[in-house]
Each structure stands twice: as structure tokens, then as C-alpha cells.
XYZ file of C-alpha atoms in Angstrom:
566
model
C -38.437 -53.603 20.669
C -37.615 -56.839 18.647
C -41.063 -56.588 17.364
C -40.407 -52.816 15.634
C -40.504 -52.503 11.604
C -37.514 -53.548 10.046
C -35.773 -55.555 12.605
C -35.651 -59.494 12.549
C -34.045 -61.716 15.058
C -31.384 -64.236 14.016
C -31.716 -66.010 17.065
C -28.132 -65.218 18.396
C -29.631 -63.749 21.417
C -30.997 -67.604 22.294
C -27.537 -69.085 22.032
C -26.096 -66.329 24.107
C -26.239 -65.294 27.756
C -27.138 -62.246 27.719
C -30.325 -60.590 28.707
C -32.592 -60.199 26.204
C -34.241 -57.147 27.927
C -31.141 -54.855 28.036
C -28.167 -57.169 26.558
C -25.992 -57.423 29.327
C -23.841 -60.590 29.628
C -23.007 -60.834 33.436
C -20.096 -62.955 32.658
C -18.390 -60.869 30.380
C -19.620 -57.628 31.445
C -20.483 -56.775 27.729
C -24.198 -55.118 26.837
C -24.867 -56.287 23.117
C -27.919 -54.287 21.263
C -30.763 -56.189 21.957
C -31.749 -55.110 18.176
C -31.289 -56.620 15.126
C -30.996 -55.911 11.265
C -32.336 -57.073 8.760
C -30.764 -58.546 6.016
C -31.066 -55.722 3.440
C -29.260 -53.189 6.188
C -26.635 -55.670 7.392
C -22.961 -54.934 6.584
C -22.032 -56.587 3.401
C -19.680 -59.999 4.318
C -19.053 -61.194 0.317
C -18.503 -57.295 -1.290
C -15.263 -56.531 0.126
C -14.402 -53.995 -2.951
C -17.590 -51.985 -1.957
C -16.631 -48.740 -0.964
C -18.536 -45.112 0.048
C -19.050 -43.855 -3.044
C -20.437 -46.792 -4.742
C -22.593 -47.794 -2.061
C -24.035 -44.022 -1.646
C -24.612 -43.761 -5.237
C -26.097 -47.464 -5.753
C -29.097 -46.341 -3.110
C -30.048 -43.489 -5.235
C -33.751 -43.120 -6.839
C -34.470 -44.881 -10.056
C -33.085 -42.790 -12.944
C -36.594 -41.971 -13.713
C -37.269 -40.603 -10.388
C -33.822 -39.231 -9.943
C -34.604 -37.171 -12.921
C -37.971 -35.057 -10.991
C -36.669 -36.034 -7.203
C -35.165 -32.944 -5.262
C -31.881 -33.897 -3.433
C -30.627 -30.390 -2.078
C -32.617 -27.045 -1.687
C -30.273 -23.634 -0.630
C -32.427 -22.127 1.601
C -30.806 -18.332 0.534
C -31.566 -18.554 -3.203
C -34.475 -21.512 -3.456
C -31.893 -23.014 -5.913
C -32.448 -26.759 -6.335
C -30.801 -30.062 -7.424
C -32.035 -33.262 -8.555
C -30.654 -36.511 -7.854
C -29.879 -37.045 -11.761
C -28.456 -33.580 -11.604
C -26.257 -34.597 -8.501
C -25.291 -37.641 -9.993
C -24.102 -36.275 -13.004
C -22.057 -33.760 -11.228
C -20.489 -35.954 -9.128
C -19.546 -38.365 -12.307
C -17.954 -34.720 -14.073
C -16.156 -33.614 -10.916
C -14.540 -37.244 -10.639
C -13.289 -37.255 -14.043
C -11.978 -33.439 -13.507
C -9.955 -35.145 -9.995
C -8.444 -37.860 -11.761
C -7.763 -36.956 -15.654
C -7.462 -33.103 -14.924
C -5.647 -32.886 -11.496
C -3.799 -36.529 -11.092
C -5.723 -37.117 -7.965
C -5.146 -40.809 -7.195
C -6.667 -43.785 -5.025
C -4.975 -42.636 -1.389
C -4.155 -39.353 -2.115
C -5.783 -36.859 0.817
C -7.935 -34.052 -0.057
C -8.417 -31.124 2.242
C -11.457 -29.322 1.943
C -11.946 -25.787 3.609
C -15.685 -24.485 3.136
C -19.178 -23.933 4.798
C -22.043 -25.639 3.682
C -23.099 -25.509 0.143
C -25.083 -27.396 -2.663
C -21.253 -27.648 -3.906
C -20.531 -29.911 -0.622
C -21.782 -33.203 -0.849
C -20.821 -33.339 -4.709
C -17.079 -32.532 -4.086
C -17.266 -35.784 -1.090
C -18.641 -38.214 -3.129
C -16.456 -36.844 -6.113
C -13.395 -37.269 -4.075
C -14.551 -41.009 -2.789
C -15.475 -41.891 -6.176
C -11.552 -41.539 -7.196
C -10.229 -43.368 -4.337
C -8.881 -40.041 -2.730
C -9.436 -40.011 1.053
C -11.390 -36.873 2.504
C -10.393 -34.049 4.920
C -13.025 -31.607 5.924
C -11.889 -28.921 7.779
C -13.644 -26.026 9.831
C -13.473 -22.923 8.048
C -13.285 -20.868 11.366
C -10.351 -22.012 12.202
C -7.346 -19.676 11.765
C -4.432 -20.031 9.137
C -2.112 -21.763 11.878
C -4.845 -23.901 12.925
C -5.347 -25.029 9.248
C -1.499 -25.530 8.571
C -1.784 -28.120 11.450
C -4.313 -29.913 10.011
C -2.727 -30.119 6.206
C 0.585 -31.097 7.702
C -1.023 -33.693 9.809
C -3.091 -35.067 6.720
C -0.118 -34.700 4.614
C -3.031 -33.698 1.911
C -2.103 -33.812 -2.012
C -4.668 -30.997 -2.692
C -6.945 -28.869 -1.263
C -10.739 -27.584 -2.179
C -11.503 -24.279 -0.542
C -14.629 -21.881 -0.511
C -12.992 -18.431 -2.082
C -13.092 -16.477 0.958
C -10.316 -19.166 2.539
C -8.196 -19.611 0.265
C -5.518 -17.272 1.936
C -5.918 -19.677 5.036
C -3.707 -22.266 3.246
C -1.449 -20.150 1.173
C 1.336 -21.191 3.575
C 0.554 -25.108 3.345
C 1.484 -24.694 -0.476
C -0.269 -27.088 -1.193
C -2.040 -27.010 -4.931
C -5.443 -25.324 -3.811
C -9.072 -25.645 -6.318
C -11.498 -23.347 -5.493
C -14.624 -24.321 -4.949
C -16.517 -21.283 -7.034
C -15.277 -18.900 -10.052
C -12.982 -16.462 -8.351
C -14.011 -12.700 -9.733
C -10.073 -11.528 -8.632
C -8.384 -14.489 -10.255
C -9.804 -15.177 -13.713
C -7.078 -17.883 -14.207
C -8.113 -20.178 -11.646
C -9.994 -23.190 -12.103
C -12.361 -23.957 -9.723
C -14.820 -27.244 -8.783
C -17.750 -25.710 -10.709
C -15.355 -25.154 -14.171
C -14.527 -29.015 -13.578
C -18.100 -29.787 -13.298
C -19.315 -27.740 -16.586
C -16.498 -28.196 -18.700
C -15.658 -32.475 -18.114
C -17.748 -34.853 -19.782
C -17.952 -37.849 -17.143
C -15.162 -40.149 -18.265
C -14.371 -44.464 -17.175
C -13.240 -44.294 -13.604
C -10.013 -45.996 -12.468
C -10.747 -49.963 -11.623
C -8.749 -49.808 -8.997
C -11.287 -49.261 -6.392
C -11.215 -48.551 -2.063
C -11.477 -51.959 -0.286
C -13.853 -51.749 2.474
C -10.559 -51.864 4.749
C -9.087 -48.879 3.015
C -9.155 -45.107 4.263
C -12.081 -42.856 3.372
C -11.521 -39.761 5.546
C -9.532 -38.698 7.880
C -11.686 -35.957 10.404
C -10.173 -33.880 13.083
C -10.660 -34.035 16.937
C -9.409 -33.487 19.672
C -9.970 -36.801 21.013
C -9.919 -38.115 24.324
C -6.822 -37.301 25.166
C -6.551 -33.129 24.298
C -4.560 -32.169 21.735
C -5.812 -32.506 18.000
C -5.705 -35.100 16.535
C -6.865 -36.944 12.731
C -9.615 -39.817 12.898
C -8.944 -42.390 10.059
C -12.228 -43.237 9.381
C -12.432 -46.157 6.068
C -15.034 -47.314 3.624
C -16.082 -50.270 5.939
C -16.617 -47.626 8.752
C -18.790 -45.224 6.536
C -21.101 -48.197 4.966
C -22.020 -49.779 7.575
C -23.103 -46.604 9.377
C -24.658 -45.703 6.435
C -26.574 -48.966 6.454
C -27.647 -48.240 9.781
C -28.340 -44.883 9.498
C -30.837 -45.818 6.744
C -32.282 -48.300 7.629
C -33.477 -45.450 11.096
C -34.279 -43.023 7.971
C -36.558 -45.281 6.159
C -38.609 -47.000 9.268
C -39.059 -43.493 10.613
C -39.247 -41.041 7.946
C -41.430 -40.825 4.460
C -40.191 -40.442 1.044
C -41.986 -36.952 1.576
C -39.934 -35.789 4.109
C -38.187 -32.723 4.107
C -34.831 -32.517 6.388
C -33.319 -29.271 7.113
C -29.588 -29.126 7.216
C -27.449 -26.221 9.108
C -24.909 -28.498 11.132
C -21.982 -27.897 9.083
C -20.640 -30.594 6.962
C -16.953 -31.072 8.047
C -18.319 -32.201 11.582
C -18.786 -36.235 11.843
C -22.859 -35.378 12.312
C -23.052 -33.090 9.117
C -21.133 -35.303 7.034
C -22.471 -38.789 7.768
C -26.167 -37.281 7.575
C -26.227 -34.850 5.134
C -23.414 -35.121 3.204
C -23.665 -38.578 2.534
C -26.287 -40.769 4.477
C -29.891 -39.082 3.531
C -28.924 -39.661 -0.162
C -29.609 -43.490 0.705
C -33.062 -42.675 1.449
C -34.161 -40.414 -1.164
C -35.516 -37.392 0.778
C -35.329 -33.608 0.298
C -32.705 -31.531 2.101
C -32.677 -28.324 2.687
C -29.086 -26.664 3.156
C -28.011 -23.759 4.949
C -24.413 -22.025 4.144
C -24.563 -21.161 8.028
C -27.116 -21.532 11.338
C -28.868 -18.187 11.196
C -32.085 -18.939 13.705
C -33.920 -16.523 11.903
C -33.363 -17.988 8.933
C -34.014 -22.035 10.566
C -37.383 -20.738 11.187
C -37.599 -18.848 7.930
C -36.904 -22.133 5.866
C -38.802 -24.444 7.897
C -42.090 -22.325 7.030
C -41.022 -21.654 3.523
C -40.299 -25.098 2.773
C -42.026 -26.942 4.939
C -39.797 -28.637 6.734
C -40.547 -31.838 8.366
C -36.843 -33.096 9.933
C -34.306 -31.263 11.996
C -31.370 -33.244 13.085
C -29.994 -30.287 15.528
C -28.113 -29.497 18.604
C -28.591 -28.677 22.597
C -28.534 -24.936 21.912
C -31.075 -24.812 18.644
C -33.188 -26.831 20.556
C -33.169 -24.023 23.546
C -33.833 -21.300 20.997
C -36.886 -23.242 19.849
C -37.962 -22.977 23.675
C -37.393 -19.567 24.141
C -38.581 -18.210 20.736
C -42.103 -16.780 19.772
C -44.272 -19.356 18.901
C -46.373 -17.250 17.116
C -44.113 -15.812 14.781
C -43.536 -18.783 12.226
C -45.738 -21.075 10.861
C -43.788 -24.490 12.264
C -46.395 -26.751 11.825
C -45.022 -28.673 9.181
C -42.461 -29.973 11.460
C -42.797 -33.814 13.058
C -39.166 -35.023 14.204
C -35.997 -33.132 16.251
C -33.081 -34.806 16.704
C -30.284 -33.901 19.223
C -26.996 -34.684 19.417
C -23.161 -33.613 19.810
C -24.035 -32.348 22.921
C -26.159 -33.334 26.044
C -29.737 -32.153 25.957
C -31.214 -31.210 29.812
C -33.868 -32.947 30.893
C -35.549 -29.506 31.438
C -35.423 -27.674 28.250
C -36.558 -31.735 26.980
C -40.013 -31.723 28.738
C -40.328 -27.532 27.994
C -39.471 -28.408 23.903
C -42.561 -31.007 24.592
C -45.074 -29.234 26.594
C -44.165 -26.262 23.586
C -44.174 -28.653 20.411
C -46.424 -31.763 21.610
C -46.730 -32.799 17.813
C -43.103 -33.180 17.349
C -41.133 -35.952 18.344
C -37.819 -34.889 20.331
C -34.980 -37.510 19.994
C -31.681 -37.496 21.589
C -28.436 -39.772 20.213
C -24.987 -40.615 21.320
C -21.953 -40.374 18.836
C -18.280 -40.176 18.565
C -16.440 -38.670 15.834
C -13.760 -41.773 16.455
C -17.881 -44.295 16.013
C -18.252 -42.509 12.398
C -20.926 -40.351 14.672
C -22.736 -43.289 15.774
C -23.764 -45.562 18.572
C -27.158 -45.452 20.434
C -30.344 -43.839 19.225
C -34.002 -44.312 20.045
C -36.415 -45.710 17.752
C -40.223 -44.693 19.102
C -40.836 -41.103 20.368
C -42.275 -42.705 23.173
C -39.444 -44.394 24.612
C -37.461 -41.019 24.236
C -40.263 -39.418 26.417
C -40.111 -41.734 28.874
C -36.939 -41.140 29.151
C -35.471 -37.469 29.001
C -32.128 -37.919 30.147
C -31.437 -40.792 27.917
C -28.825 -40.582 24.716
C -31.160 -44.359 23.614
C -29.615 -48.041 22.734
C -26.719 -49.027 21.506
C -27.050 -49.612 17.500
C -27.334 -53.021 16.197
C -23.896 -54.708 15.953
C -22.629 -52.106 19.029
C -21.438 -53.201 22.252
C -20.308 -51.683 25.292
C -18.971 -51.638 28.565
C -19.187 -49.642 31.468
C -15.524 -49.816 32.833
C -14.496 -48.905 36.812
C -11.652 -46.481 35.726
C -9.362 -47.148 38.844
C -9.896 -51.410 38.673
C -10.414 -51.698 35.266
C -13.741 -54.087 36.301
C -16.855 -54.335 34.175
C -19.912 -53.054 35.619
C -23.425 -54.350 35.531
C -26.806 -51.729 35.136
C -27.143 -48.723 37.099
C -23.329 -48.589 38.130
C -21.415 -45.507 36.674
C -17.995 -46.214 34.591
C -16.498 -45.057 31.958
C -18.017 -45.888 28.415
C -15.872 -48.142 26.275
C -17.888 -48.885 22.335
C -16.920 -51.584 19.603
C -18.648 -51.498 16.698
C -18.499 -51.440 12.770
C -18.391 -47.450 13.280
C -15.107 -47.301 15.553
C -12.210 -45.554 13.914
C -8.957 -47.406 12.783
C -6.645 -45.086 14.143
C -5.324 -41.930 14.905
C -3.477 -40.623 11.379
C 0.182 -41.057 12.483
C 0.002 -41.016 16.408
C 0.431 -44.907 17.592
C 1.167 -43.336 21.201
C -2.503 -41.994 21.247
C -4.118 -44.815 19.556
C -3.597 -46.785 21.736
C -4.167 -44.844 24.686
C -7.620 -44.836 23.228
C -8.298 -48.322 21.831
C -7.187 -51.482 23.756
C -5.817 -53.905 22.332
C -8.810 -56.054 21.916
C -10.355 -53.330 20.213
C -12.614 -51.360 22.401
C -12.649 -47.424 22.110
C -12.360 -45.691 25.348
C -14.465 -42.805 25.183
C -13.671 -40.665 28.157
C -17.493 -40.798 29.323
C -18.791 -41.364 32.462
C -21.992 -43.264 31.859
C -24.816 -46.396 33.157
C -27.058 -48.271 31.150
C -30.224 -49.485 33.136
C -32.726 -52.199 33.289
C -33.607 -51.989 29.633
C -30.589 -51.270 28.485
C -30.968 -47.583 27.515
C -27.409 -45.122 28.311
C -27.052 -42.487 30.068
C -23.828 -40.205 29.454
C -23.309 -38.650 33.163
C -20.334 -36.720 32.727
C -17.370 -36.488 31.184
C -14.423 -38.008 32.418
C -12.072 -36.450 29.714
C -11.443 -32.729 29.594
C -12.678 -31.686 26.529
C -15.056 -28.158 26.600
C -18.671 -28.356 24.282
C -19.572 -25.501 23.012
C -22.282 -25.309 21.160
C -21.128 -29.027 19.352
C -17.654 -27.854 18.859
C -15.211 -29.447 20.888
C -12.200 -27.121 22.495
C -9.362 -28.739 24.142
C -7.544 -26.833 27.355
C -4.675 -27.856 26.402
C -4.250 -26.295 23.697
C -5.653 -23.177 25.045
C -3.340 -22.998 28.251
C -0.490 -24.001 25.492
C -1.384 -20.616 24.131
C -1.601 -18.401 27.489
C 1.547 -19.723 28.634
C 3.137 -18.273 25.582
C 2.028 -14.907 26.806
C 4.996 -13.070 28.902
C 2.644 -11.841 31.276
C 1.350 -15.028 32.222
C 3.168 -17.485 34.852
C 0.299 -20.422 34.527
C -2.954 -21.241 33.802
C -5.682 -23.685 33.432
C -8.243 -23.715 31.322
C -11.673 -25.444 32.654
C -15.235 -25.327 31.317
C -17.961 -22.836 32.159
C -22.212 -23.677 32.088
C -23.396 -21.696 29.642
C -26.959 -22.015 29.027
C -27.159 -21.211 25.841
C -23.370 -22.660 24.714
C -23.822 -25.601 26.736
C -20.206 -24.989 28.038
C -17.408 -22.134 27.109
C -13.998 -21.966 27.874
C -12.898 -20.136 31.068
C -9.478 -19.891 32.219
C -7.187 -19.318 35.768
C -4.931 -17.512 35.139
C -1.482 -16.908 37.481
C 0.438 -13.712 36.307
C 3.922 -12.591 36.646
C 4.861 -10.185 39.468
C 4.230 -6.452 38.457
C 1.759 -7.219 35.448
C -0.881 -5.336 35.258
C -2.775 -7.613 32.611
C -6.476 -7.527 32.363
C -9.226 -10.133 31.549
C -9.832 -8.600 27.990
C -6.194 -8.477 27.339
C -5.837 -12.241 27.828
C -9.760 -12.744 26.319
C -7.901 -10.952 22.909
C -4.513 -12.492 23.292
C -6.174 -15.804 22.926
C -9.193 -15.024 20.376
C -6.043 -13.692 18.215
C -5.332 -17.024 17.594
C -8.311 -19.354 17.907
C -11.059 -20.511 16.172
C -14.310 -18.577 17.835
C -15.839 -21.443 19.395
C -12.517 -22.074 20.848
C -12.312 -18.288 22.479
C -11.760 -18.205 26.408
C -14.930 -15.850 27.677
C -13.909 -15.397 31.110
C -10.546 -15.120 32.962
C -10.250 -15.133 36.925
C -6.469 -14.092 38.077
C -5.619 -16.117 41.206
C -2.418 -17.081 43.055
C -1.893 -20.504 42.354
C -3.153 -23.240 39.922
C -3.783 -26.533 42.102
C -2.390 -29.418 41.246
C -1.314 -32.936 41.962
C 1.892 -34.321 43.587
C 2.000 -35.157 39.760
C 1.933 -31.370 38.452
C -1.440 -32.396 36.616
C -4.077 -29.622 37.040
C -6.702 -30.507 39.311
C -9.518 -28.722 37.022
C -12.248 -30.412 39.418
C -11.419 -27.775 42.294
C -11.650 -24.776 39.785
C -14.722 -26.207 38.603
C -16.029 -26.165 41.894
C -15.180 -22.691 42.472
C -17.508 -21.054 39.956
C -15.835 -18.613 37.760
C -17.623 -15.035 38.189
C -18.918 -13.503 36.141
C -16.644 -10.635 34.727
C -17.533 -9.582 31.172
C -20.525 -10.618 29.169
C -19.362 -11.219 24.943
């Protein structure tokens, strides 16, 4: 591994005790990567006024190759944009932000939109001023989305159009991302974009220790909650994240991008990190499958960085019915890829390598990966190796003791990728990160001989569906409010497709004569979709511990029926 492209030793492994086959230390318990950077994708140690912005836009082509290079494709219209052409709209839209609007280093931004050529321009515009970003998910519902703004405490907001009525209640000042036909008056991030001539940016720049974003999720501990991600966080992952781009990938590449930009994988990839490299993306508004396989003939797509489920569909679709060829690389990650629909994606697509990774939204979406398509095959139920400058344990959750290879624990990361905090909630910062500074991340997990991971199961209670993440308690927050309802528990259901969806037991009052779709409504009503319950089972009694916390293991083990197909 030491020997692969890119990679030079520093000889720290020699002065350390560690293994150099898989990295653990047997005396401290730690594994360290057994990988190593080289110096031009090493965190900066003498640039601490670097920050995301500057460091995105300092990797781009040449300007005379920026001029003919294609950044972004939309897949619906063909419409493209050069990297001179992004540049120069990101320069305009900065100058818009900070002489137009008064946005300001620190201020938050909230911005509420699917995936557009638009994107990426407002996030490095918004960097560029100092502002910190907050992507949201567009699905989610108007009380949802007041959450987030109040938790942000955001100074403005960017929204597609066809939100905008989502944050009408925040009151906060709202730009819209395109010309409005029913509001002629409003400005919007396109008017900005045409109309400012790029003027000096503030000197005051981001320090590397400074906020960048702040991204929602619901954690390890339920409820949701705001990552603060900063500049140092974002650089070096985008260091590392280039660094895989450029000793994997060709400057002729062509990556296909439907994983929506507000998520931790969207925005780290596409958003921001591909721009390092150069290469072509094209962008989706929303995953249509259809339309995947639609673009990746039309445009000959080479690179899809995609999830559990997209990978099934690729499985189960007609071979014959798209030209894929063009294809060479899958990626999968957010959610655990099966060793089975692994080896049938192979024996289907034996020219295209199939990678899985491991990422946190609280590791800036980073932490193991695989290099070679080789070692991936090998090794199907792998998430790959810890990045360089990652290090893990695998903790005993009831002794607190570090385990060596093969023993299951729970998964604790540190890293230049870890979050610095939970936006205003000490109490669940720390329950997260110790106070030595390892994360916690709720999974159970074992690296083995060679130091590859392998994420077991989850030890927190979070439900995956289809990459979004939907916390029961939130959910059984929201059945308990019905009348109707005496208790409930929320617990996740296999799905093959999904990966998991929310199913709920559910204890209701004497008399009621509630039904499964009432409560499958009642709940929808007020959810994000992904976050919909899709099958209720009425029983007598929620178990639970001497403690009166739900004991979601025994429901699990009871297999939900199945009641109603949506």
C-alpha cells in the first residue's frame, strides 16, 4: 500500500509502535492509517489565514484552460459552465453578498434548494465573504425548516422559488435563487450575478480555525442537531479528497452528480471538492433513474459517486437498454452496501470498479476509503482504511477498553475532518466527543489483520433510508402528540430497496378505533418523506427498561408485518 502513486513515507511509522501492516498500536489501542501524504496534499502548517474558498478556487485550471474546461453540465437542458465562467460568477455573487446585502465574515446563510448549476456558485460565493454556510433539505416541511433557521440563527437565506413559502415564518431576509415570474420586485442570486461587476473582497479573511458551515444531523444521540464544520475541517478533506481524485481519476473524466448538495457527501464532492481536480460534472436537479442512465449514455459518464439503493437499481435494471459502457468507477457510501448486491453489481458490470467508503457528517464526510479496485473486491463487506492523518479505536462500550483486530466495539475517529461542535448544544457535544478529542460514532465495528473496517451495526438508533438519516425520536415525539395514541416506538424496518424505513409500535388509547393509515398520514403530515413511518403494528405494551428507555432490540426482533405496501 505504501508503495501506491502519490503516497510517501515520512518514516513516523519506524519511530512508532505500531504495526505497519494494519496500524494498530497494542499499547495504546489506537490504529493510525498505515498511509501517507505527500507533501503537496498535506494540511497546510504555515497558512493559517487559508480558508475554503481560497483554497477551492487556487486549485482551479489555468485561466487559459479554465476558459475551454467544462466544470458543470445540467443533465435536463445540456446547459454548460466553464471554470472561467464559474469563477467569474462566484467573484459577482460575492460582491452582490457583501456590497449589496451587508453579508459579513460570520454571518450564517441558509440555503433551501435542490441541485442546480446555481449551487456550487452560491457556496463558494458565500465562503468567499466569510459568511458561514447552511444547506438545508428542501423536503423538509416549513416547521422542520423553522428549526433549522432558529438553530443557525441565519442572517439570510437563499432559496430555490418553489420554497420560499417554507421560511416565510423564519422572517428572515430571503434571496431567491432564480427570477421569480410572480414577484417582479425581487432580486434574486442570478440578478446579483448579471448585474455586479466583481468588486475587492473584504481582507478580513476565515482563519483555518473559523466556522465554514454549519450542516444538520441528527447525530448520535437523536434529535437534530447543527454540525459546525470550519475552514481547517473542509481543506484538509479537500486535500485528501484530491489527492484520491487525481491518483484515480483522469483529467477526462466525467462524474455524474444526483446526491443532493446540502448532504455532507454532495457538498464536499460536488459542491466543492471535484473543482480541485479539474473534471467535468454532470448535475442532476433530482435522482430520476431513468434519467441516471439517460445522462450517463448521453454524456458519457465515467464516475458515479452513489448510494446502496442506486447501486441495487443498477442490478436489477435492463442491461440492454442503455449504452453504459462509458462508465469505469462506482462509489458507495452513506449507507452500507450488502455483500450480495456487491458481487451481483460485479458479475453484471466486471469493467467497473465498485468502491465502498465510510463517512460522518460530524468527519466533513470522511474517514476510510479504498484505493485499488482490487482490494475492494477482495473485500465486499469492507467500508476500506482509515484516511491518512485518521485514527481510530474500537471501544468495549460497557468497559470503556480498547480493542485489538477482529474484536467488535464501538467506532471512535480523530482526524483533521472531525467537527468542532454541535452549534449551541455543549450537553451533546460532549456526549459525542471526549475530552481528548475522539468522536464517538455510535458504530459497532472491527478492523482486521490489514487494517481494513468493517461497520457491523449500529449501536445508535438512527433509521437510513435511502442516505437520509431519520431519528425515532423525533418521530415517536410526533405520535405521542396524537390523542389517540398512548405510546409508541419507532424502530427500523429492512427494506431492500430503502435500505431501512421507519416502522412504528404503536399503543392506543382505550376505545380508539385508529388505523395504520391514519397514523401513516398523521405523521407524513408533518415530516419530511424520507422521514415518513411506512408501517404501524398496534400492540399492548411498548417494552422497556427498569429505566423507561425503549428496548427497540425486542421490536426489532419481532418483525413488523407487513400491512400496507406505499
Amino acid at each position: 500500500m505504501s508503495g501506491e502513486e502519490g503516497w510517501t513515507s515520512t518514516g513516523e511509522e519506524e519511530e512508532s509502535m505500531y504495526d505497519r501492516k494494519n496500524g494498530y498500536d497494542s499499547k495504546t489501542g489506537i490504529y493510525h492509517s498505515v498511509l501517507q501524504l505527500s507533501e503537496q496534499h498535506k494540511m497546510p502548517s504555515d497558512n493559517l489565514d487559508l480558508d475554503t474558498a481560497k483554497f477551492v478556487l487556487s486549485q482551479f485550471p489555468s485561466p487559459a484552460q479554465a476558459e475551454s474546461q467544462i466544470a458543470l453540465i445540467d443533465s435536463a437542458n445540456n446547459q454548460k459552465l466553464t471554470y472561467a465562467q464559474l469563477r467569474r460568477a462566484i467573484a459577482s455573487l460575492a460582491t452582490g453578498l457583501y456590497h449589496a446585502l451587508g453579508v459579513r465574515k460570520g454571518d450564517v446563510v441558509f440555503v433551501l434548494s435542490p441541485n442546480s448549476l446555481l449551487y456550487p456558485t452560491i457556496c463558494l460565493a458565500v465562503l468567499s465573504v466569510g459568511a458561514i454556510l447552511s444547506p438545508a433539505n428542501p423536503l423538509n416541511t416549513e416547521s422542520e425548516i423553522y428549526k433549522q433557521v432558529r438553530l443557525s440563527r441565519a442572517k439570510l437565506a437563499i432559496s430555490a422559488p418553489e420554497e420560499v413559502h417554507k421560511l416565510v415564518r423564519t422572517g428572515v431576509p430571503t434571496l431567491l435563487t432564480t427570477r421569480s415570474k410572480n414577484d417582479e420586485n425581487s432580486v434574486s442570486v442570478e440578478d446579483l450575478i448579471e448585474n455586479c461587476d466583481p468588486l475587492e473582497m473584504p481582507k478580513d479573511r476565515p482563519m483555518l480555525s473559523d466556522t465554514a458551515a454549519i450542516l444538520y444531523s441528527s447525530g448520535t444521540t437523536g434529535v437534530s442537531k447543527g454540525v459546525v464544520l470550519t475552514h481547517a475541517n473542509f481543506v484538509a478533506i479537500m486535500k485528501l479528497l484530491k489527492f484520491y481524485v487525481d491518483v484515480t481519476s483522469s483529467q477526462d473524466d466525467v462524474f455524474l452528480c444526483f446526491i443532493p448538495m446540502f448532504h455532507v457527501y454532495g457538498l464536499v464532492f460536488f459542491g466543492l471538492g471535484l473543482f480541485c481536480s479539474g473534471v467535468t460534472t454532470v448535475l442532476m436537479q433530482k435522482f430520476d433513474f431513468q434519467a441516471m442512465l439517460e445522462a450517463v449514455q448521453t454524456h458519457k459518464v465515467s464516475n458515479i459517486p452513489a448510494v446502496a439503493p442506486v447501486i441495487l437499481g443498477l442490478v436489477k435494471y435492463n442491461k440492454d437498454s442503455y449504452d453504459l459502457s462509458s462508465l469505469r468507477k462506482v462509489s458507495s457510501g452513506a449507507a452500507p452496501l450488502s455483500k450480495e448486491v456487491a458481487y451481483a453489481f460485479r458479475e453484471k458490470f466486471p469493467w467497473v470498479e465498485l468502491k465502498q467508503g465510510y463517512g460522518l457528517t460530524e468527519t466533513t464526510g470522511a474517514a476510510t476509503f479504498f484505493v485499488t479496485n482490487e482490494e475492494a473486491k477482495a473485500r465486499p463487506c469492507s467500508v476500506g482504511m482509515l484516511f491518512p492523518s485518521f485514527s481510530a479505536k474500537v471501544v468495549n462500550h460497557d468497559t470503556g477498553e480498547a480493542l485489538p483486530p477482529f474484536k467488535e466495539g464501538e467506532l471512535w475517529l480523530k482526524g483533521p475532518g472531525v467537527m468542532k461542535e454541535y452549534f449551541g448544544n455543549e450537553e451533546s457535544t460532549a456526549a459525542t466527543i471526549t475530552a481528548d478529542g475522539w468522536l464517538r460514532t455510535g458504530d459497532l465495528c472491527y478492523f482486521d489483520h490489514e487494517g481494513y473496517l468493517y461497520i457491523v451495526d449500529r449501536i445508535k438508533e438512527l433509521i437510513k433510508h435511502n442516505g437520509y438519516q431519520a431519528a425515532p425520536a423525533e418521530l415517536e415525539a410526533i405520535l405521542l402528540s396524537h390523542h389517540q395514541i398512548l405510546d409508541a416506538a419507532v424502530v427500523p424496518l429492512e427494506d431492500e430497496e430503502a435500505g431501512q424505513i421507519p416502522a412504528a409500535y404503536v399503543v392506543k388509547a382505550a376505545g380508539s378505533e385508529l388505523t395504520e393509515d391514519q397514523v401513516i398520514q398523521f405523521v407524513s403530515s408533518q415530516v419530511a418523506p424520507y422521514k415518513k413511518v411506512r408501517r404501524v403494528n398496534f400492540i399492548s405494551g411498548i417494552p422497556r427498561s427498569a429505566a423507561g428507555k425503549i428496548l427497540r432490540k425486542e421490536l426489532v426482533q419481532n418483525k413488523l408485518p407487513i400491512l400496507s405496501k406505499l
